[in-house]
Amino acid sequence: GEDVEQSLFLSVREGDSSVINCTYTDSSSTYLYWYKQEPGAGLQLLTYIFSNMDMKQDQRLTVLLNKKDKHLSLRIADTQTGDSAIYFCADYSSASKIIFGSGTRLSIRP
Amino acid sequence: EPEVTQTPSHQVTQMGQEVILRCVPISNHLYFYWYRQILGQKVEFLVSFYNNEISEKSEIFDDQFSVERPDGSNFTLKIRSTKLEDSAMYFCASNPLTPSTGNHLSGANVLTFGAGSRLTVL
């Protein structure tokens, strides 16, 4: 079945850029999402990209999609302590099922 | 801003008991979902629901689980005969799935999640 894979941890220095990577297996993905989960909270949509796009930029966030390699990345510029959270990649191929990765825990070093 | 509401926020139950988790999706949304997240693990798809029936379910969603939309606003997840391993955070989500406007950046097909219901089975 479909799968979404992410590395579990990422540590960056405050002010640096963070790059969180995701790979997926579904060839019929139409949307790919990034959700953020802060401690004890639910899932908050950060951004998404439609599958016919290569890149989407939204303020400090840049999403890159390599559809050939089925690779998605989220770049956070000028990472701040408030960016500490778990970031989930999610694959939407049909409305009936959206698959999430295991999440990447981003920690920020002073 | 419209939101998905879940109750209770935390439920503690004894093994073998039945629990019902409730969700009020966003009112004009058409697709509803339940996901669960065991502590520290990935967010797992359980079931999706559309037009008053299950659209798709995962292998986790066995006969122990059922969903219902008993009225025009609530969407419930029932877990019968709870087990220790059912302890998790359960998230409800809804999706507007509006008719295509030709604008793929319209925000359609974006899941909005509730804050979750934490289930603890003792």
Coordinates of C-alpha atoms in Angstrom, one line a residue:
Chain A
G1 CA 0.0 0.0 0.0
E2 CA 0.9 3.7 0.0
D3 CA 3.6 4.8 2.4
V4 CA 5.2 8.1 3.5
E5 CA 8.6 8.1 5.1
Q6 CA 10.4 10.8 7.0
S7 CA 13.5 11.0 9.1
L8 CA 12.6 11.1 12.8
F9 CA 14.8 14.0 14.1
L10 CA 16.4 17.2 13.0
S11 CA 18.4 19.6 15.1
V12 CA 19.3 23.1 13.8
R13 CA 20.8 26.2 15.2
E14 CA 18.5 29.2 15.7
G15 CA 18.6 31.5 12.7
D16 CA 19.7 28.7 10.3
S17 CA 17.5 27.1 7.7
S18 CA 15.8 23.8 8.4
V19 CA 15.1 21.3 5.7
I20 CA 12.7 18.4 6.4
N21 CA 12.5 15.7 3.8
C22 CA 9.8 13.2 2.9
T23 CA 9.5 10.4 0.4
Y24 CA 6.2 8.8 -0.7
T25 CA 5.3 5.8 -2.8
D26 CA 1.9 6.8 -4.3
S27 CA 2.1 7.6 -8.0
S28 CA -1.4 9.1 -8.1
S29 CA -0.8 11.8 -5.4
T30 CA -2.7 15.0 -6.2
Y31 CA -1.7 17.0 -3.1
L32 CA 1.1 16.8 -0.6
Y33 CA 0.8 18.5 2.7
W34 CA 2.9 19.6 5.6
Y35 CA 1.3 19.7 9.0
K36 CA 2.8 20.9 12.2
Q37 CA 2.1 19.5 15.7
E38 CA 3.2 21.3 18.8
P39 CA 3.4 19.5 22.1
G40 CA 0.0 18.3 23.3
A41 CA -1.8 19.9 20.4
G42 CA -3.5 18.8 17.3
L43 CA -2.4 18.9 13.7
Q44 CA -2.1 22.3 12.1
L45 CA -1.9 22.7 8.3
L46 CA 1.2 24.6 7.4
T47 CA 1.2 24.5 3.6
Y48 CA 0.4 22.2 0.7
I49 CA 1.5 21.8 -2.9
F50 CA -0.4 20.5 -5.8
S51 CA 1.3 17.7 -7.7
N52 CA 1.7 19.6 -10.9
M53 CA 3.9 22.2 -9.1
D54 CA 7.6 22.0 -8.4
M55 CA 7.9 24.7 -5.8
K56 CA 5.7 26.8 -3.5
Q57 CA 6.9 29.6 -1.3
D58 CA 5.0 31.1 1.6
Q59 CA 6.9 33.6 3.7
R60 CA 9.6 31.6 5.5
L61 CA 8.4 28.3 4.1
T62 CA 9.5 26.8 0.8
V63 CA 8.1 23.5 -0.4
L64 CA 10.0 21.6 -3.2
L65 CA 8.4 18.6 -5.0
N66 CA 10.3 16.2 -7.2
K67 CA 7.6 14.1 -8.6
K68 CA 9.9 11.8 -10.5
D69 CA 11.7 10.8 -7.3
K70 CA 8.6 11.1 -5.2
H71 CA 10.5 13.4 -2.9
L72 CA 9.0 16.4 -1.0
S73 CA 10.9 18.8 1.2
L74 CA 10.0 21.7 3.5
R75 CA 12.5 24.4 4.1
I76 CA 12.0 26.8 7.0
A77 CA 14.2 29.9 6.7
D78 CA 15.6 31.7 9.7
T79 CA 14.4 29.0 12.1
Q80 CA 13.1 30.3 15.4
T81 CA 12.5 28.6 18.7
G82 CA 8.7 28.7 18.0
D83 CA 9.3 26.4 15.1
S84 CA 10.1 23.5 17.5
A85 CA 7.5 20.9 16.7
I86 CA 6.9 17.7 14.9
Y87 CA 6.4 18.1 11.2
F88 CA 4.2 15.6 9.3
C89 CA 4.3 15.1 5.6
A90 CA 1.0 13.8 4.2
D91 CA 0.0 12.3 0.8
Y92 CA -3.4 12.9 -0.7
S93 CA -4.3 10.7 -3.6
S94 CA -8.1 10.5 -3.0
A95 CA -10.4 12.2 -0.6
S96 CA -11.1 8.9 1.1
K97 CA -7.6 8.4 2.4
I98 CA -4.8 10.7 3.3
I99 CA -1.6 9.0 4.6
F100 CA 0.8 10.6 7.1
G101 CA 4.4 10.1 7.6
S102 CA 5.9 9.3 11.0
G103 CA 6.8 12.9 11.6
T104 CA 10.1 14.7 12.0
R105 CA 10.8 16.3 15.4
L106 CA 12.6 19.6 14.8
S107 CA 14.6 20.9 17.7
I108 CA 16.3 24.3 17.8
R109 CA 19.7 24.9 19.4
P110 CA 20.5 28.4 20.7
Chain B
E1 CA -12.4 30.7 11.8
P2 CA -14.5 27.4 11.6
E3 CA -13.0 24.6 13.5
V4 CA -13.5 20.9 14.2
T5 CA -14.6 20.2 17.8
Q6 CA -13.9 17.0 19.7
T7 CA -15.2 15.7 23.0
P8 CA -14.1 14.6 25.5
S9 CA -10.6 16.0 25.5
H10 CA -9.5 13.1 27.7
Q11 CA -11.2 9.9 28.7
V12 CA -10.0 7.3 31.0
T13 CA -11.7 3.9 30.8
Q14 CA -11.3 0.3 32.1
M15 CA -10.2 -2.4 29.8
G16 CA -13.3 -4.1 28.2
Q17 CA -15.5 -1.0 28.4
E18 CA -17.0 0.8 25.4
V19 CA -16.2 4.4 24.6
I20 CA -17.7 6.9 22.2
L21 CA -15.6 9.8 21.0
R22 CA -17.5 12.7 19.5
C23 CA -16.6 15.1 16.8
V24 CA -18.4 18.1 15.3
P25 CA -17.0 18.7 11.8
I26 CA -17.1 22.0 10.1
S27 CA -20.7 22.5 8.9
N28 CA -20.3 22.6 5.2
H29 CA -17.7 19.9 4.9
L30 CA -18.6 16.6 3.2
Y31 CA -15.8 14.1 4.2
F32 CA -15.0 13.1 7.7
Y33 CA -12.1 11.1 9.1
W34 CA -10.7 9.5 12.2
Y35 CA -7.0 9.1 12.8
R36 CA -5.2 7.9 15.8
Q37 CA -1.7 8.6 17.2
I38 CA -0.2 6.3 19.8
L39 CA 2.1 8.3 22.0
G40 CA 5.3 9.2 20.1
Q41 CA 4.2 7.4 17.0
K42 CA 2.9 8.2 13.6
V43 CA -0.6 9.5 12.8
E44 CA -2.5 6.5 11.5
F45 CA -5.5 6.6 9.3
L46 CA -8.5 4.7 10.7
V47 CA -11.5 5.5 8.5
S48 CA -13.1 8.0 6.2
F49 CA -16.8 8.7 5.9
Y50 CA -18.8 10.3 3.0
N51 CA -22.4 10.5 2.2
N52 CA -23.4 8.6 5.4
E53 CA -21.2 5.6 4.7
I54 CA -17.7 4.5 5.2
S55 CA -15.6 5.4 2.2
E56 CA -12.4 3.7 3.2
K57 CA -11.0 2.0 6.3
S58 CA -7.6 0.8 7.3
E59 CA -6.7 -2.7 8.6
I60 CA -6.7 -1.2 12.1
F61 CA -10.4 -0.4 11.8
D62 CA -11.8 -3.9 12.6
D63 CA -15.1 -5.0 14.1
Q64 CA -14.1 -3.4 17.4
F65 CA -14.6 0.0 15.8
S66 CA -17.6 1.7 14.3
V67 CA -18.5 5.2 13.1
E68 CA -21.8 7.0 12.9
R69 CA -23.3 10.3 12.0
P70 CA -26.3 10.2 14.2
D71 CA -27.6 13.6 13.3
G72 CA -26.6 16.5 11.0
S73 CA -23.7 17.7 13.1
N74 CA -22.0 14.9 15.1
F75 CA -19.6 12.3 13.9
T76 CA -18.8 9.6 16.4
L77 CA -16.2 6.8 16.8
K78 CA -17.3 3.9 19.0
I79 CA -14.7 1.6 20.3
R80 CA -16.1 -1.6 21.8
S81 CA -14.4 -3.7 24.4
T82 CA -11.4 -1.5 24.7
K83 CA -7.9 -2.9 25.1
L84 CA -4.7 -1.4 26.6
E85 CA -3.3 -0.9 23.1
D86 CA -6.3 1.4 22.2
S87 CA -4.7 4.0 24.4
A88 CA -3.9 6.9 22.0
M89 CA -4.9 10.3 20.8
Y90 CA -7.8 10.1 18.4
F91 CA -8.1 12.9 15.9
C92 CA -11.2 13.8 13.9
A93 CA -10.8 15.7 10.6
S94 CA -13.1 17.1 8.0
N95 CA -12.6 18.0 4.3
P96 CA -14.8 20.5 2.4
L97 CA -14.3 18.6 -0.9
T98 CA -16.0 21.5 -2.7
P99 CA -16.8 21.1 -6.3
S100 CA -13.8 22.0 -8.5
T101 CA -13.6 25.6 -9.2
G102 CA -10.6 25.2 -11.5
N103 CA -8.4 26.8 -8.8
H104 CA -6.4 24.1 -7.2
L105 CA -5.1 26.5 -4.6
S106 CA -8.6 27.3 -3.4
G107 CA -8.1 25.4 -0.2
A108 CA -10.4 22.6 -1.2
N109 CA -9.4 19.1 -0.2
V110 CA -7.5 20.3 2.9
L111 CA -8.2 18.4 6.1
T112 CA -8.9 20.5 9.2
F113 CA -8.2 18.5 12.4
G114 CA -9.7 18.8 15.8
A115 CA -7.6 19.1 18.9
G116 CA -7.9 15.4 19.6
S117 CA -9.4 13.1 22.3
R118 CA -6.9 11.3 24.5
L119 CA -8.1 7.8 25.4
T120 CA -6.4 6.1 28.3
V121 CA -7.3 2.4 28.8
L122 CA -6.4 1.0 32.2

